[in-house]
Coordinates of C-alpha atoms in Angstrom, one line a residue:
Q24 CA 159.6 99.3 77.9
A25 CA 158.9 96.6 80.5
A26 CA 162.1 94.7 79.0
A27 CA 164.0 97.7 79.6
D28 CA 163.2 98.7 82.7
P29 CA 162.0 96.2 84.0
M30 CA 161.2 97.9 87.8
S31 CA 160.4 101.5 88.2
S32 CA 161.7 104.0 90.3
S33 CA 158.7 104.1 92.9
D34 CA 159.8 99.9 93.6
A35 CA 163.4 100.0 93.5
P36 CA 164.8 99.7 96.6
E37 CA 166.1 103.5 97.7
D38 CA 170.3 102.7 97.8
G39 CA 169.9 101.3 94.0
P40 CA 168.9 104.0 91.6
K41 CA 172.2 104.2 90.3
E42 CA 172.5 100.1 89.2
T43 CA 168.8 100.5 87.9
S44 CA 169.4 103.3 86.5
S45 CA 173.0 101.7 84.9
V46 CA 171.5 98.2 84.0
S47 CA 168.3 100.2 82.1
Q48 CA 170.6 102.6 79.7
N49 CA 173.1 99.6 78.7
I50 CA 169.7 97.8 77.0
S51 CA 170.2 98.1 73.4
D52 CA 167.2 98.5 71.0
A53 CA 168.5 95.0 69.3
D54 CA 169.0 93.7 73.0
A55 CA 165.1 94.7 74.1
F56 CA 163.3 93.5 71.3
K57 CA 164.9 90.7 71.7
I58 CA 163.7 90.1 74.8
L59 CA 160.0 90.7 74.2
L60 CA 160.3 89.0 71.1
E61 CA 161.6 85.8 73.8
M62 CA 158.1 86.4 75.5
K63 CA 155.7 86.7 72.7
M64 CA 157.7 83.1 71.7
K65 CA 156.8 81.8 75.1
K66 CA 153.4 82.9 75.0
R67 CA 153.0 81.4 71.8
Q68 CA 151.7 77.9 71.4
K69 CA 153.6 75.0 69.4
Q70 CA 150.2 73.4 68.8
P71 CA 147.8 76.0 69.7
A72 CA 143.6 74.7 70.2
L73 CA 141.6 76.5 66.6
P74 CA 138.7 76.3 66.2
S75 CA 137.2 74.6 63.6
T76 CA 136.6 77.4 61.7
V77 CA 140.1 77.4 61.3
T78 CA 142.3 76.6 58.1
E79 CA 146.5 76.3 58.6
L80 CA 148.1 77.0 55.4
G81 CA 151.8 77.0 54.8
T82 CA 154.8 78.8 53.0
E83 CA 157.5 76.6 51.6
D84 CA 160.2 79.0 54.3
G85 CA 158.0 78.0 56.7
S86 CA 155.9 80.9 57.4
K87 CA 153.1 79.9 59.0
V88 CA 149.3 81.4 57.7
Y89 CA 145.8 80.8 60.4
V90 CA 142.7 81.4 58.5
V91 CA 139.4 82.4 60.4
G92 CA 136.4 81.7 58.0
T93 CA 133.8 84.3 59.4
A94 CA 130.6 85.2 59.6
H95 CA 130.8 88.4 59.5
F96 CA 127.2 88.8 61.8
S97 CA 128.3 85.8 64.6
D98 CA 128.9 86.3 67.6
S99 CA 130.5 83.2 67.0
S100 CA 132.9 84.1 64.7
K101 CA 134.0 87.8 67.1
K102 CA 134.7 84.5 69.1
D103 CA 137.4 82.5 67.0
V104 CA 139.2 85.0 65.7
V105 CA 139.7 86.1 69.3
K106 CA 141.3 82.8 70.8
T107 CA 143.2 82.3 66.7
I108 CA 145.0 85.9 67.7
Q109 CA 145.5 84.8 71.7
E110 CA 147.3 81.1 70.7
V111 CA 148.8 81.5 68.3
Q112 CA 150.9 85.8 69.3
P113 CA 150.7 85.8 64.7
D114 CA 153.5 88.9 63.3
V115 CA 150.7 90.2 60.7
V116 CA 146.5 90.1 61.2
V117 CA 145.0 90.4 57.8
V118 CA 142.1 91.0 57.3
E119 CA 139.1 90.8 54.4
L120 CA 138.9 95.2 54.6
C121 CA 140.3 98.2 52.7
Q122 CA 140.7 102.1 52.8
Y123 CA 137.7 102.7 51.8
R124 CA 136.0 100.3 55.1
V125 CA 138.3 100.8 58.0
S126 CA 136.3 103.7 59.5
M127 CA 134.3 100.7 60.5
L128 CA 137.0 99.1 63.0
K129 CA 137.1 102.8 65.3
M130 CA 133.5 103.0 65.2
D131 CA 131.2 101.3 68.6
E132 CA 128.5 99.0 68.0
K133 CA 126.0 101.5 68.6
T134 CA 127.1 104.0 66.2
L135 CA 127.6 101.9 62.9
L136 CA 123.9 99.8 63.1
K137 CA 123.3 103.7 63.3
E138 CA 124.8 104.1 59.5
A139 CA 123.4 101.0 58.6
K140 CA 119.9 101.1 58.8
E141 CA 120.4 104.9 57.2
I142 CA 120.8 104.9 54.1
N143 CA 119.7 108.2 52.3
L144 CA 119.9 110.3 49.8
E145 CA 123.1 112.2 51.2
K146 CA 124.5 108.6 51.1
L147 CA 124.1 107.6 47.6
Q148 CA 125.6 110.8 46.5
Q149 CA 128.6 110.5 47.9
A150 CA 128.7 106.9 47.0
I151 CA 128.1 108.5 42.7
K152 CA 130.9 110.7 43.8
Q153 CA 133.5 108.1 44.4
N154 CA 132.6 105.7 42.9
G155 CA 130.4 106.7 39.8
V156 CA 126.6 106.4 38.7
M157 CA 126.4 102.3 38.2
S158 CA 129.0 101.3 40.6
G159 CA 127.6 104.5 43.4
L160 CA 123.7 102.3 42.9
M161 CA 125.3 98.5 43.2
Q162 CA 126.9 99.5 46.1
M163 CA 123.7 101.7 48.0
L164 CA 121.9 97.9 46.8
L165 CA 124.2 96.1 48.6
L166 CA 124.6 98.0 52.1
K167 CA 120.3 97.5 51.9
V168 CA 120.5 93.7 51.9
S169 CA 123.3 94.6 54.3
A170 CA 121.4 96.9 56.0
H171 CA 118.0 94.1 56.0
I172 CA 120.3 91.8 57.6
T173 CA 121.2 94.2 61.2
E174 CA 117.1 95.5 61.4
Q175 CA 117.0 91.6 61.2
L176 CA 119.7 91.0 63.8
G177 CA 120.0 93.8 65.6
M178 CA 123.8 93.4 65.3
A179 CA 126.5 95.6 63.4
P180 CA 128.3 93.7 60.4
G181 CA 132.5 93.9 61.0
G182 CA 132.6 92.5 64.5
E183 CA 135.1 90.2 63.6
F184 CA 137.2 92.5 62.4
R185 CA 136.8 95.5 65.2
E186 CA 137.8 92.3 67.5
A187 CA 140.7 91.2 65.6
F188 CA 141.7 94.7 66.0
K189 CA 142.0 95.1 68.9
E190 CA 143.6 91.6 69.6
A191 CA 146.7 92.2 67.2
S192 CA 147.4 95.4 69.5
K193 CA 147.7 93.2 72.3
V194 CA 150.5 91.3 70.6
P195 CA 153.8 92.9 70.7
F196 CA 155.1 93.8 67.1
C197 CA 152.2 92.5 65.7
K198 CA 151.2 94.5 62.3
F199 CA 147.8 94.8 60.9
H200 CA 147.6 94.7 57.4
L201 CA 143.9 95.7 55.3
G202 CA 143.4 92.5 52.6
D203 CA 140.8 93.8 50.7
R204 CA 140.2 95.3 46.8
P205 CA 139.1 98.4 46.7
I206 CA 135.5 98.4 47.1
P207 CA 135.8 101.0 43.6
V208 CA 137.7 98.5 41.6
T209 CA 135.5 95.6 42.7
F210 CA 131.4 97.3 42.1
K211 CA 132.9 99.0 38.4
R212 CA 134.6 95.6 37.6
A213 CA 131.4 94.0 38.3
I214 CA 128.9 97.0 36.8
A215 CA 131.7 96.1 33.2
A216 CA 130.6 92.3 33.1
L217 CA 126.7 92.8 33.6
S218 CA 125.0 93.3 30.4
F219 CA 122.4 95.7 30.3
W220 CA 118.7 92.9 31.4
Q221 CA 121.5 91.4 33.6
K222 CA 121.6 94.6 35.9
V223 CA 118.3 95.5 36.1
K224 CA 117.5 92.5 37.0
L225 CA 120.1 92.2 40.2
A226 CA 118.9 96.0 40.4
W227 CA 114.8 94.2 41.3
G228 CA 115.8 91.2 42.9
L229 CA 118.3 94.2 45.1
C230 CA 115.5 96.1 45.9
F231 CA 112.8 93.3 46.8
L232 CA 114.7 91.5 49.5
S233 CA 113.0 91.7 52.2
D234 CA 112.8 88.2 53.9
P235 CA 113.0 87.3 57.3
I236 CA 116.7 86.2 59.2
S237 CA 117.6 84.5 62.6
K238 CA 120.0 84.2 64.7
D239 CA 120.0 80.3 63.9
D240 CA 120.4 81.1 60.9
V241 CA 123.4 82.9 61.3
E242 CA 124.9 79.9 62.6
K243 CA 124.0 77.4 60.4
C244 CA 125.7 79.8 57.5
K245 CA 128.9 79.8 59.4
Q246 CA 129.8 77.4 56.9
K247 CA 129.5 79.4 53.8
D248 CA 128.8 84.0 55.0
L249 CA 125.5 84.4 55.5
L250 CA 126.3 87.4 53.3
E251 CA 128.1 86.1 50.5
Q252 CA 125.7 83.4 50.6
M253 CA 122.6 85.8 50.2
M254 CA 124.3 87.4 47.1
A255 CA 125.3 84.6 45.2
E256 CA 121.7 82.8 45.5
M257 CA 120.3 86.5 43.4
I258 CA 123.4 86.1 41.5
G259 CA 123.6 82.8 41.0
E260 CA 122.5 82.9 37.5
F261 CA 125.0 85.6 36.0
P262 CA 129.0 84.0 37.0
D263 CA 130.3 86.9 35.5
L264 CA 129.6 88.7 38.8
H265 CA 130.0 86.0 40.7
R266 CA 133.4 86.2 39.3
T267 CA 134.3 89.7 40.0
I268 CA 132.5 90.2 43.5
V269 CA 134.2 86.5 44.3
S270 CA 136.6 84.1 42.7
E271 CA 138.8 88.1 42.2
R272 CA 138.7 88.4 46.1
D273 CA 139.8 85.0 46.6
I274 CA 142.6 86.0 44.1
Y275 CA 143.5 89.0 45.8
L276 CA 142.9 87.8 49.9
T277 CA 145.2 84.6 48.8
Y278 CA 147.7 87.5 47.6
M279 CA 147.2 89.9 50.1
L280 CA 147.9 86.6 52.7
K281 CA 151.3 84.8 51.4
Q282 CA 152.8 88.5 51.3
A283 CA 152.4 88.9 54.6
A284 CA 153.5 85.5 55.5
K285 CA 157.0 86.6 54.3
Q286 CA 159.5 85.5 56.6
I287 CA 161.4 88.0 59.8
E288 CA 164.1 90.1 59.7
L289 CA 166.0 90.0 63.5
P290 CA 167.1 93.2 64.4
R291 CA 171.0 93.0 64.4
A292 CA 173.6 94.1 67.0
S293 CA 175.4 96.4 64.4
E294 CA 176.0 96.1 60.7
T295 CA 177.6 93.7 60.4
E296 CA 176.3 91.5 62.0
P297 CA 175.3 88.9 59.5
R298 CA 171.2 89.4 58.6
K299 CA 168.4 86.4 60.5
Y300 CA 165.2 85.9 59.7
I301 CA 162.7 83.9 60.7
P302 CA 159.3 82.8 60.2
A303 CA 156.6 84.6 60.1
V304 CA 152.9 83.5 62.2
V305 CA 150.1 85.9 60.3
V306 CA 146.7 85.5 61.0
G307 CA 143.5 86.7 58.7
V308 CA 140.4 87.2 58.9
V309 CA 137.3 86.5 56.0
G310 CA 134.6 85.8 55.0
M311 CA 134.1 82.0 55.2
G312 CA 132.6 82.0 51.6
H313 CA 136.4 82.5 50.8
V314 CA 138.3 80.2 52.4
P315 CA 137.5 77.3 49.8
G316 CA 139.0 79.9 47.3
I317 CA 142.5 80.7 48.8
E318 CA 142.8 76.7 50.7
K319 CA 142.0 76.9 45.5
N320 CA 145.1 79.5 45.6
W321 CA 147.3 79.1 47.7
N322 CA 150.2 77.7 46.1
S323 CA 150.2 79.1 42.7
D324 CA 151.3 81.8 40.8
L325 CA 149.1 85.3 41.4
N326 CA 149.1 88.3 39.2
I327 CA 147.1 90.7 40.3
Q328 CA 147.8 93.0 38.2
E329 CA 144.3 92.0 35.7
I330 CA 142.9 92.2 38.1
M331 CA 142.7 95.6 39.8
S332 CA 142.3 97.2 36.3
V333 CA 139.1 98.7 35.3
P334 CA 137.5 98.3 32.1
P335 CA 135.8 101.3 30.6
P336 CA 132.4 101.6 30.3
S337 CA 130.6 99.7 27.7
A338 CA 127.7 100.9 25.6
S339 CA 124.4 99.2 27.9
S340 CA 126.4 100.9 30.8
K341 CA 126.1 103.9 29.1
I342 CA 122.6 103.1 28.0
F343 CA 121.0 102.5 31.5
K344 CA 123.2 105.7 32.9
F345 CA 121.4 108.0 31.0
A346 CA 118.1 105.9 31.1
I347 CA 118.3 106.6 35.3
K348 CA 119.4 110.8 34.3
A349 CA 116.3 110.3 32.1
T350 CA 114.4 109.7 34.2
V351 CA 115.7 111.4 37.2
F352 CA 114.7 114.8 35.2
G353 CA 111.3 113.6 33.5
L354 CA 110.7 112.8 37.2
M355 CA 111.7 116.7 38.7
G356 CA 109.6 117.7 35.3
Y357 CA 106.7 116.4 35.8
G358 CA 106.5 117.5 39.1
C359 CA 106.9 121.0 38.5
Y360 CA 104.4 120.7 35.5
R361 CA 101.9 118.6 38.7
I362 CA 102.9 121.5 41.0
G363 CA 102.6 124.6 38.1
Q364 CA 99.4 122.7 37.0
R365 CA 97.8 122.4 41.3
T366 CA 99.6 126.5 41.7
V367 CA 97.5 127.6 38.5
Q368 CA 93.6 125.7 39.1
F369 CA 94.1 127.4 42.8
I370 CA 94.2 130.7 42.0
L371 CA 92.1 130.1 39.3
S372 CA 89.3 129.6 41.8
M373 CA 90.2 132.2 44.1
P374 CA 86.7 134.4 43.5
A375 CA 89.4 138.3 42.6
A376 CA 91.2 136.1 40.2
Q377 CA 87.1 135.1 38.5
S378 CA 86.2 138.2 39.0
Y379 CA 89.1 139.5 36.5
L380 CA 89.0 136.9 34.0
Q381 CA 84.9 137.8 34.0
K382 CA 85.4 141.0 33.7
L383 CA 87.7 140.3 30.6
T384 CA 85.5 138.1 29.2
E385 CA 82.9 141.1 28.8
I386 CA 85.6 143.9 26.7
R387 CA 87.2 140.8 24.6
S388 CA 82.7 140.3 24.2
Q389 CA 82.7 143.9 23.7
H390 CA 85.4 145.0 20.5

């Protein structure tokens, strides 16, 4: 609009509104696109001053990808994301989120902080309904880890993604892509990779996580994202779990970044005009723990079909699921028994009940 109508009617001279109107009408959509694109290119820095957390990658057709490695609970990471987007004026911004976590982009910090701390039965039921018993429980345990960090720091997760969303909206013709594999797929593949006892051991470790964390610890972990580092320490003895939660997502994120880095087609004045393409500029916002994997996979031919498949439940998963159900129903049954037992004892202790029982005993003795 600024390019097509550079002077509003209130600012235009009284004797020349027709001329301004005719000029505005003569600018086609393609011309307006070109003008805005030129403005964007002028603002884009040829030699951008980027933070040390940014890794630059390139494609064969000349596109550039700037991967910002972040710590999910870091104020410094948010500043790095803002500075990178402002400097390079990207065509696409890709973030380490999937459609199941996209709601955090529009929530304010206060609401997210409250949501992260409140892990209740309703959330557990929703997670189980969405992902199944095993994957739902795993998701809630990981949310507990995130909530523990949130409580320690007083800071909601995903601040760098919200900053990326805001800054992308300020850049002309900038698209915003979700680059992470869907959570249900990740959790189901993670569960399938574990044996029965590995599931029990991992769940135990997550349930009793309580080590204190400081903001200094977070900033020290900028070379490796804090949440993923804590997870890596707990799942280090489970290589298959590390593969599904970290390595496979490295591949998926790399694939999505390469898809976003395809050349951009410029607008044409007519159908007869030949198509013209220019290299794309992409900013990726991911946890620092994924950056080495993205670099490693960047020049490989990637096929994500295999890592998107969900294997059928294993025998150990079925046993664990049965054990959980049996435990829940057993506890409910025991609870009902204890309540019933106390109720009976209370009734029998009442004078009226004791008098009735005494009479009943006397009647029986007479017969």
